[in-house]
Short mmCIF file of C-alpha atoms in Angstrom, two decimals:
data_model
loop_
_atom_site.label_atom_id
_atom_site.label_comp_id
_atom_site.label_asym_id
_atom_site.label_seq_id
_atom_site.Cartn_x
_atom_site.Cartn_y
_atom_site.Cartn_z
CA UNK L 554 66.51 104.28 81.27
CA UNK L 555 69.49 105.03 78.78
CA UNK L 556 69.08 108.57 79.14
CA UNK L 557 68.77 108.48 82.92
CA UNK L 558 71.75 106.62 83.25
CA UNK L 559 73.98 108.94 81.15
CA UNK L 560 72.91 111.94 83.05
CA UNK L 561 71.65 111.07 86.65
CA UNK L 562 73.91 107.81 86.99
CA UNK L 563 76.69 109.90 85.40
CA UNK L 564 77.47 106.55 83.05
CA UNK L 565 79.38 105.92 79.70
CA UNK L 566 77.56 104.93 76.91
CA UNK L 567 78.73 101.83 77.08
CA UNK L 568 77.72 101.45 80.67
CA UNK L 569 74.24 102.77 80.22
CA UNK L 570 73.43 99.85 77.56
CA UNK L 571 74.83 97.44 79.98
CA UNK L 572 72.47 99.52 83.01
CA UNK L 573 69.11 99.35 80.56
CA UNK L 574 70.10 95.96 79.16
CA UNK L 575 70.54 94.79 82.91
CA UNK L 576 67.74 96.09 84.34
CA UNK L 577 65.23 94.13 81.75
CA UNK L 578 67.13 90.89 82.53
CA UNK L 579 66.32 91.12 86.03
CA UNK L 580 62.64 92.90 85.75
CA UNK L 581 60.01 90.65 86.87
CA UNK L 582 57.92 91.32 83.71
CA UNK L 583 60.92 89.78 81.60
CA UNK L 584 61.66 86.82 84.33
CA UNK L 585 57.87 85.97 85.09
CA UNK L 586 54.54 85.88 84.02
CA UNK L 587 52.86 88.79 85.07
CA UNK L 588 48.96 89.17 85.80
CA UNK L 589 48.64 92.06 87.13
CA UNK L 590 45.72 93.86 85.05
CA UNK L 591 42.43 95.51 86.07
CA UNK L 592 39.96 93.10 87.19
CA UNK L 593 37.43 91.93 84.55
CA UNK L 594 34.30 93.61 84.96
CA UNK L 595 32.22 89.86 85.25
CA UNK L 596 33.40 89.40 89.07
CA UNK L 597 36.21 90.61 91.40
CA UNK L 598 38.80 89.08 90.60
CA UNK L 599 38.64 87.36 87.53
CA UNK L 600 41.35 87.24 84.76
CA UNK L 601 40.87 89.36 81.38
CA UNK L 602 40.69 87.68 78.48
CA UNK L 603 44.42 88.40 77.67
CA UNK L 604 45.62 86.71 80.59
CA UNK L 605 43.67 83.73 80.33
CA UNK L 606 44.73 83.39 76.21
CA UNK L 607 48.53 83.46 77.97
CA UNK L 608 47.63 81.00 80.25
CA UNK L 609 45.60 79.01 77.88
CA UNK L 610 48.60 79.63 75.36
CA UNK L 611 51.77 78.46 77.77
CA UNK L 612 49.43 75.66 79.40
CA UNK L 613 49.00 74.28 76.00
CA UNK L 614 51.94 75.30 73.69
CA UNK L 615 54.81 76.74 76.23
CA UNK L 616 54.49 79.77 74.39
CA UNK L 617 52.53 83.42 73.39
CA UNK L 618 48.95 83.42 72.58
CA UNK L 619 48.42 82.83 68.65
CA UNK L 620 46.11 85.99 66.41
CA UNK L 621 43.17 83.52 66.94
CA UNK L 622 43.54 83.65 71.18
CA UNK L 623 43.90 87.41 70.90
CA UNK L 624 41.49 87.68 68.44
CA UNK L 625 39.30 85.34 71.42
CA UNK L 626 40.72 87.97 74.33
CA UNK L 627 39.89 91.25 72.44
CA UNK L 628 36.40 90.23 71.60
CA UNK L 629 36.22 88.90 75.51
CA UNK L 630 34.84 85.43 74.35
CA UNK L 631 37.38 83.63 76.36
CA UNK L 632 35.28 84.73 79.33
CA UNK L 633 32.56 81.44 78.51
CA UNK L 634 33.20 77.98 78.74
CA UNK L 635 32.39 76.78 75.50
CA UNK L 636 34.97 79.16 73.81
CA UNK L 637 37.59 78.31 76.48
CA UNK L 638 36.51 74.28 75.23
CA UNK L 639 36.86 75.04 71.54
CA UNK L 640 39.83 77.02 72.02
CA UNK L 641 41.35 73.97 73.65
CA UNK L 642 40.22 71.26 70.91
CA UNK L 643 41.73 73.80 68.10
CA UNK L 644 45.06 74.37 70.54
CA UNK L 645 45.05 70.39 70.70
CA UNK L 646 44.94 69.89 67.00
CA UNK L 647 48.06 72.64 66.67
CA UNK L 648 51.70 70.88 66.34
CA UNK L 649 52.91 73.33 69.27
CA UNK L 650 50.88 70.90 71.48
CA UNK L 651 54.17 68.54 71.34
CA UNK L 652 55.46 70.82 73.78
CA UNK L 653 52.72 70.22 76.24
CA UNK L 654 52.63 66.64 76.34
CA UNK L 655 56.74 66.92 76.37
CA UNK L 656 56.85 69.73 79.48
CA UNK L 657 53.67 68.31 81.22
CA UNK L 658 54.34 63.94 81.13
CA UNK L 659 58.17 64.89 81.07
CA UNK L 660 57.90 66.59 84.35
CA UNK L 661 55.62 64.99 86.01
CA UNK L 662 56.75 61.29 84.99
CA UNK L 663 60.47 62.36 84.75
CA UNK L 664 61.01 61.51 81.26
CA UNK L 665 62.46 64.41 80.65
CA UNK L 666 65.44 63.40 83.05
CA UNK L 667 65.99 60.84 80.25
CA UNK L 668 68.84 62.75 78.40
CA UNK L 669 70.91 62.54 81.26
CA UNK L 670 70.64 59.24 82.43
CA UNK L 671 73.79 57.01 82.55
CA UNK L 672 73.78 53.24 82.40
CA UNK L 673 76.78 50.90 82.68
CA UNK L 674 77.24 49.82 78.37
CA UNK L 675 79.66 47.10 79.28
CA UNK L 676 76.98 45.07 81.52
CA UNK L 677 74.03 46.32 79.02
CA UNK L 678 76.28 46.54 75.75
CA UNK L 679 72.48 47.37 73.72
CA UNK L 680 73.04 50.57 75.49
CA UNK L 681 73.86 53.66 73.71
CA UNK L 682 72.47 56.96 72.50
CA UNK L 683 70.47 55.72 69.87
CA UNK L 684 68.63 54.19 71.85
CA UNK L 685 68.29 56.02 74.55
CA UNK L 686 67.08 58.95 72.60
CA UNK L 687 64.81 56.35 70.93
CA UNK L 688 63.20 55.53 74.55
CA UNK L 689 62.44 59.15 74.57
CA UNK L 690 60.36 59.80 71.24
CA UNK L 691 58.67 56.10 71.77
CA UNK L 692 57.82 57.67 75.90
CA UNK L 693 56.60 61.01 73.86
CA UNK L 694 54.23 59.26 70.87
CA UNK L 695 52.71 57.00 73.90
CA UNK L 696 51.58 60.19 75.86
CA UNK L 697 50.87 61.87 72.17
CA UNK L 698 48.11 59.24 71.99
CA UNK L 699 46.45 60.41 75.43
CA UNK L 700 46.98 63.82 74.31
CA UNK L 701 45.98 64.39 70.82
CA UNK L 702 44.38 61.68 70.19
CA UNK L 703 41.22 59.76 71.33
CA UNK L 704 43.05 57.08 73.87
CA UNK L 705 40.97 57.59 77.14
CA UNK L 706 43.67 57.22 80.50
CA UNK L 707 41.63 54.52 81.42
CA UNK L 708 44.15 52.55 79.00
CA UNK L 709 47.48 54.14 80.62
CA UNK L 710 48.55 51.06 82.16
CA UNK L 711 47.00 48.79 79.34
CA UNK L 712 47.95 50.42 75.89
CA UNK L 713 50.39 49.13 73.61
CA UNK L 714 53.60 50.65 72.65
CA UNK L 715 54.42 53.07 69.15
CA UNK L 716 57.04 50.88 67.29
CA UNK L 717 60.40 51.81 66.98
CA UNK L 718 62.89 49.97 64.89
CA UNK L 719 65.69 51.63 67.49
CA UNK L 720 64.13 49.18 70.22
CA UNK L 721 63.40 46.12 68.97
CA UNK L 722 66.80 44.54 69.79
CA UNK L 723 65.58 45.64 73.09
CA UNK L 724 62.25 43.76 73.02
CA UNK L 725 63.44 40.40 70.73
CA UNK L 726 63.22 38.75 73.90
CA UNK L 727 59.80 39.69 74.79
CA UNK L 728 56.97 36.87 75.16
CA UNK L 729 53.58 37.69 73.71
CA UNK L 730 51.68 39.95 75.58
CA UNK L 731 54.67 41.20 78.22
CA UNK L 732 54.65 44.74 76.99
CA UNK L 733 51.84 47.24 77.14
CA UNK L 734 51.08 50.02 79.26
CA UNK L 735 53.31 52.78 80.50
CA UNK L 736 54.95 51.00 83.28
CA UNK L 737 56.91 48.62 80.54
CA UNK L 738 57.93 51.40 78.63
CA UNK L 739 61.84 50.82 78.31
CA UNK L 740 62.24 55.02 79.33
CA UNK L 741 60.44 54.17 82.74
CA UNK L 742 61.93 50.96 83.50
CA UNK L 743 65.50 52.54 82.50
CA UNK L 744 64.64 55.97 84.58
CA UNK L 745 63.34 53.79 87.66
CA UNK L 746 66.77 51.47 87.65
CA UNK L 747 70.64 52.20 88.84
CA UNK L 748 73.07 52.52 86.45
CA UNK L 749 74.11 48.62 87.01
CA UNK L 750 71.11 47.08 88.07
CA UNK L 751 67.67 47.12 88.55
CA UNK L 752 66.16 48.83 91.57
CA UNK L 753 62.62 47.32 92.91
CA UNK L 754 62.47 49.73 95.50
CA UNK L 755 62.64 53.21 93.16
CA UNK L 756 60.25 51.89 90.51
CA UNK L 757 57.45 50.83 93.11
CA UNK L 758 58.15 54.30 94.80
CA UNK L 759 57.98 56.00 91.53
CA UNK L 760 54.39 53.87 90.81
CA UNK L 761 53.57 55.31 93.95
CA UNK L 762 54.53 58.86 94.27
CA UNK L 763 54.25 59.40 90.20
CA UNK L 764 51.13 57.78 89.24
CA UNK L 765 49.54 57.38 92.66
CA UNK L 766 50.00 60.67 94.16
CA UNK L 767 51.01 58.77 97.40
CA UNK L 768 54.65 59.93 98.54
CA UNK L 769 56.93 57.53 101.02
CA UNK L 770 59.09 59.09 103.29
CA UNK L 771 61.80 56.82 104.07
CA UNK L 772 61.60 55.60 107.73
CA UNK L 773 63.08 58.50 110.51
CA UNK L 774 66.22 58.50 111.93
CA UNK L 775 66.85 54.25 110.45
CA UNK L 776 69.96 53.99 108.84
CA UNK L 777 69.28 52.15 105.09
CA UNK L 778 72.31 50.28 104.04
CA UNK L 779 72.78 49.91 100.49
CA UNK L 780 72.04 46.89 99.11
CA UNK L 781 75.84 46.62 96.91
CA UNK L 782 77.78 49.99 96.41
CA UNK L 783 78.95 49.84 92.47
CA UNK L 784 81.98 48.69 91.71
CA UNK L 785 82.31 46.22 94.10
CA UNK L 786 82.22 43.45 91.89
CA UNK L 787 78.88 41.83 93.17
CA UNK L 788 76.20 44.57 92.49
CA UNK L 789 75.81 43.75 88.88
CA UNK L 790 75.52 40.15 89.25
CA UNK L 791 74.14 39.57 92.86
CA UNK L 792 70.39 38.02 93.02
CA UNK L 793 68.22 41.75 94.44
CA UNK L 794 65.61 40.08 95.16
CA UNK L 795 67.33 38.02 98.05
CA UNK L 796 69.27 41.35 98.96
CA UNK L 797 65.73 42.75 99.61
CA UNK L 798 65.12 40.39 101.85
CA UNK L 799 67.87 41.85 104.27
CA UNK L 800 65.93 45.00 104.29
CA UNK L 801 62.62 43.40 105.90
CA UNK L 802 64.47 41.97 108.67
CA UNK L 803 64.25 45.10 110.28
CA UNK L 804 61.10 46.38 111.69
CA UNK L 805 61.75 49.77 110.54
CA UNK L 806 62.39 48.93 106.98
CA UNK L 807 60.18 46.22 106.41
CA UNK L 808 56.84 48.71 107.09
CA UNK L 809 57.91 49.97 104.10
CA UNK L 810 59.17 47.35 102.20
CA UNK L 811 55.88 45.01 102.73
CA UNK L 812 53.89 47.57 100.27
CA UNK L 813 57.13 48.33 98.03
CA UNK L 814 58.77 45.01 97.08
CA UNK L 815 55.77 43.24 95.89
CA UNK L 816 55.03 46.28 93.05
CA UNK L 817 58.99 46.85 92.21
CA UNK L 818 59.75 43.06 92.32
CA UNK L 819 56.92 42.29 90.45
CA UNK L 820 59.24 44.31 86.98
CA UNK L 821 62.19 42.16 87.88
CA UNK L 822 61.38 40.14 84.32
CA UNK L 823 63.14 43.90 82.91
CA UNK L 824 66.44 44.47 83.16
CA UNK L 825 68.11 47.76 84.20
CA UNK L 826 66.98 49.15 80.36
CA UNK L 827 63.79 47.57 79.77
CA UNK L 828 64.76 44.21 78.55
CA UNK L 829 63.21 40.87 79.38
CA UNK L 830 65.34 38.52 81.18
CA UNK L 831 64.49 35.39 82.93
CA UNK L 832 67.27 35.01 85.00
CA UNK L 833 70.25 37.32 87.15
CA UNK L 834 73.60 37.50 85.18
CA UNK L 835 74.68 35.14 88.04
CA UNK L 836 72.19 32.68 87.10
CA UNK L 837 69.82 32.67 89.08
CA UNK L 838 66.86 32.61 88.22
CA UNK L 839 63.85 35.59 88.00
CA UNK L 840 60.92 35.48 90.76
CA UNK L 841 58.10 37.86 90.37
CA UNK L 842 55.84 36.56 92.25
CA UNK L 843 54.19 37.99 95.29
CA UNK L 844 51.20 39.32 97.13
CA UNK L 845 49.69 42.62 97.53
CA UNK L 846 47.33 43.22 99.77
CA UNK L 847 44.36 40.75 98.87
CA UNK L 848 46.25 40.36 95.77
CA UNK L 849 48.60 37.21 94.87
CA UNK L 850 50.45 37.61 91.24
CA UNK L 851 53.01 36.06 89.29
CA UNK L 852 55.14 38.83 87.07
CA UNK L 853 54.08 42.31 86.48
CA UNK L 854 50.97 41.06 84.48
CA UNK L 855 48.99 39.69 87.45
CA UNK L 856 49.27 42.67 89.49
CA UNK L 857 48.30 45.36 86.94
CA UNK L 858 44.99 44.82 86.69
CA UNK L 859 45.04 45.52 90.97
CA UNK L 860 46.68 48.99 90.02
CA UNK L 861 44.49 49.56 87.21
CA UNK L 862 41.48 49.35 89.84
CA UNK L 863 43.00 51.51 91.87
CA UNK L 864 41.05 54.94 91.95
CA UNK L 865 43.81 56.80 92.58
CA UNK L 866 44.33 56.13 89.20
CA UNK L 867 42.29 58.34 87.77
CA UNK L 868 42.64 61.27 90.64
CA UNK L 869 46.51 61.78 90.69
CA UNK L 870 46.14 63.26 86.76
CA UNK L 871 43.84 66.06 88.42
CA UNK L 872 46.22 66.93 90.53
CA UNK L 873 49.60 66.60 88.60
CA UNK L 874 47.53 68.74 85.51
CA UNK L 875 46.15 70.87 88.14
CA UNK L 876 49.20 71.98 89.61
CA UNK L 877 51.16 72.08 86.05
CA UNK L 878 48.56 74.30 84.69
CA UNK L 879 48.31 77.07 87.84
CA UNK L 880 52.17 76.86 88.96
CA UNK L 881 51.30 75.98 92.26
CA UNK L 882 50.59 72.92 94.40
CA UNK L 883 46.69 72.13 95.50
CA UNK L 884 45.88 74.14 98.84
CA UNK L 885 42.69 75.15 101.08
CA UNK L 886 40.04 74.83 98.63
CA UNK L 887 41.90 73.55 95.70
CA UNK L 888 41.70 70.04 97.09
CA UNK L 889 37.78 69.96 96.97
CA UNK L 890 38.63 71.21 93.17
CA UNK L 891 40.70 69.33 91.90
CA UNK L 892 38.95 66.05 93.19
CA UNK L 893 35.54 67.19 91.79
CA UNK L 894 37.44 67.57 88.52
CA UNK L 895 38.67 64.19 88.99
CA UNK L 896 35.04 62.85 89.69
CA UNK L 897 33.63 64.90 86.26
CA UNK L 898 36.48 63.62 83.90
CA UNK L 899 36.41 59.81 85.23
CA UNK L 900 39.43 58.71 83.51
CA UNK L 901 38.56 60.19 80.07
CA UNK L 902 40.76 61.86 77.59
CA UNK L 903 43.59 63.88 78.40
CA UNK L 904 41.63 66.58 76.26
CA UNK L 905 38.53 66.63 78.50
CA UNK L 906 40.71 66.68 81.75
CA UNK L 907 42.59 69.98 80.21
CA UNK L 908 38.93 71.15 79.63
CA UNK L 909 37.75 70.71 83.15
CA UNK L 910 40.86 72.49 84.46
CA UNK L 911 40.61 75.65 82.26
CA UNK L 912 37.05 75.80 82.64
CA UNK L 913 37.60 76.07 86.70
CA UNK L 914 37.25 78.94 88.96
CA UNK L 915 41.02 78.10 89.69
CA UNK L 916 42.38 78.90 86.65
CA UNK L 917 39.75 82.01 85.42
CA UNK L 918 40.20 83.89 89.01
CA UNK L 919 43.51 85.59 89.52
CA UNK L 920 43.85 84.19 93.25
CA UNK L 921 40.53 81.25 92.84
CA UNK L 922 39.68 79.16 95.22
CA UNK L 923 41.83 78.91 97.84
CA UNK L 924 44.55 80.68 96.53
CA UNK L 925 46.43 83.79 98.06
CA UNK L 926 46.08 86.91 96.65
#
């Protein structure tokens, strides 16, 4: 490249380096992952053991293979399940997983959005950095425990919190047995509120959409007011539950808001960063209460055990570690896949999920099941 731009471009040396050095910067080797080898002789198709150690390696670690996974390529053992298992309960056991559980829970639960979060410190004055960045490592040693350790996602909703002296002016208030479970995490119920208040509606759509796999479009062509702009002097203090109400007056809002207030209102015991309150800043006083579905519930703690039952539960995963892992959301065939993976795992560990994905036709086949080639 150097000497081609010197002579055929007719460049300075100084422009040549900037040609070669350009020309790598925008080379789709350098900007993407590239599998693009000869087919493995096993089937049409399938992945050499090099490119499944990379994908094994950035799936797991966010980086390049380690000697043992090329070791594992060059002998072609990656090309059998139980290696490709082993390989993942060694990867597991490796610090560099921290980036997995980081990447994978931080994009698909929007922790990772945490940094730049902005809350009002003169209505919350516990708010600061500290503590915010606190939020985040206690958010990233609760998915650690799904992750590298034994704690089956059958307990995701359930399982109680890491301790961290940062939060506990946060939690003084708490009564015995409020907290537990990632939905009363103080980095979700911060992420899921406004930066002066609480916001019912965005944490029930998060539950939703996030945990749920089941996204709400907002009505078509239905103007939604606001319930108070900030800085109007009223949206700090003003009672949101009885603002809601507006919202259900109309038709168009309320088939929405029938499924959505009861799960958002239901966290209006947690303030806009995750600590227990009992009553508005105006006074008034807290109600949690309310009915989904077959379902009637006090606070938060009544209705969990409906969303723990929910077996959508234990399907979304699949598809959030499904599409994390291949790049690409679910299509043609995939959803079949995915949902069988979701049926063999049945809630387990994190671990065995990861297992069931890399041990797929999806992610051995360059272009699996339904996936263009």
């Amino acid at each position: 490249q150097y000497a081609d731009a010197l002579s055929t471009l007719e460049m300075s040396p100084v422009q040549a380096v900037q040609h070669v050095v350009r020309t790598l910067l925008t080379s789709p080797h350098f900007l993407l992952r590239v599998e693009a080898g000869p087919d493995s002789e096993r089937s049409p198709g399938a992945l050499n053991g090099y490119e499944i150690a990379s994908r094994l390696s950035y799936l797991l670690w966010s980086s390049l293979p380690d000697d043992e996974l090329f070791d594992a390529a060059e002998g072609d053992r990656l090309a059998t399940e139980d290696e490709l298992r082993e390989q993942v309960d060694r990867m597991l056991d490796d610090p560099k997983t921290a980036a997995f559980f980081q990447n994978f829970f931080g994009q698909w639960l929007g922790t990772r959005t945490l940094p730049s979060h902005n809350v009002d410190a003169s209505l919350f004055p516990l708010w600061n950095d500290e503590v915010k960045g606190a939020m985040l490592d206690q958010a990233n040693a609760y998915f650690a425990e799904f992750t590298t350790g034994e704690r089956p996602w059958s307990e995701f909703l359930t399982a109680p919190h890491p301790a961290n002296p940062l939060l506990e002016p946060l939690t003084a208030r708490d009564p015995e047995g409020v907290r537990g479970g990632f939905l009363t995490l103080p980095a979700f119920l911060t992420l899921s509120s406004r930066a002066d208040r609480t916001s019912p509606t965005s944490r029930a759509k998060t539950i939703l959409a996030q945990l749920f796999c089941v996204p709400l479009a907002p009505p078509a062509n239905v103007d939604i007011p606001e319930l108070d702009a900030p800085g109007t002097g009223s949206g700090a203090v003003d009672n949101v539950r009885a603002k809601l109400e507006k919202h259900r007056e109309s038709p168009d809002c309320a088939s929405c808001h029938d499924v959505l207030d009861p799960i958002g209102l239901s966290l209006e015991n947690f303030d806009a960063i995750g600590a227990y309150r009992t009553e508005y800043p105006n006074g008034d006083p807290i109600d949690a209460t309310g009915k989904l579905e077959d379902t009637e519930f006090q606070d938060f703690s009544g209705l969990m055990p409906k969303l723990q039952a929910d077996p959508q539960l234990g399907v979304c995963p699949s598809e959030q570690l499904f599409t994390y892992a291949l790049r690409r959301r679910p299509a043609g065939a995939d959803m079949s896949t995915f949902r069988e993976i979701a049926a063999r795992w049945d809630s387990g560990t994190l671990a065995d999920l990861v297992k069931h994905v890399v041990t797929s036709d999806a992610f051995r086949l360059r272009g699996g099941k339904g996936e263009a080639r």
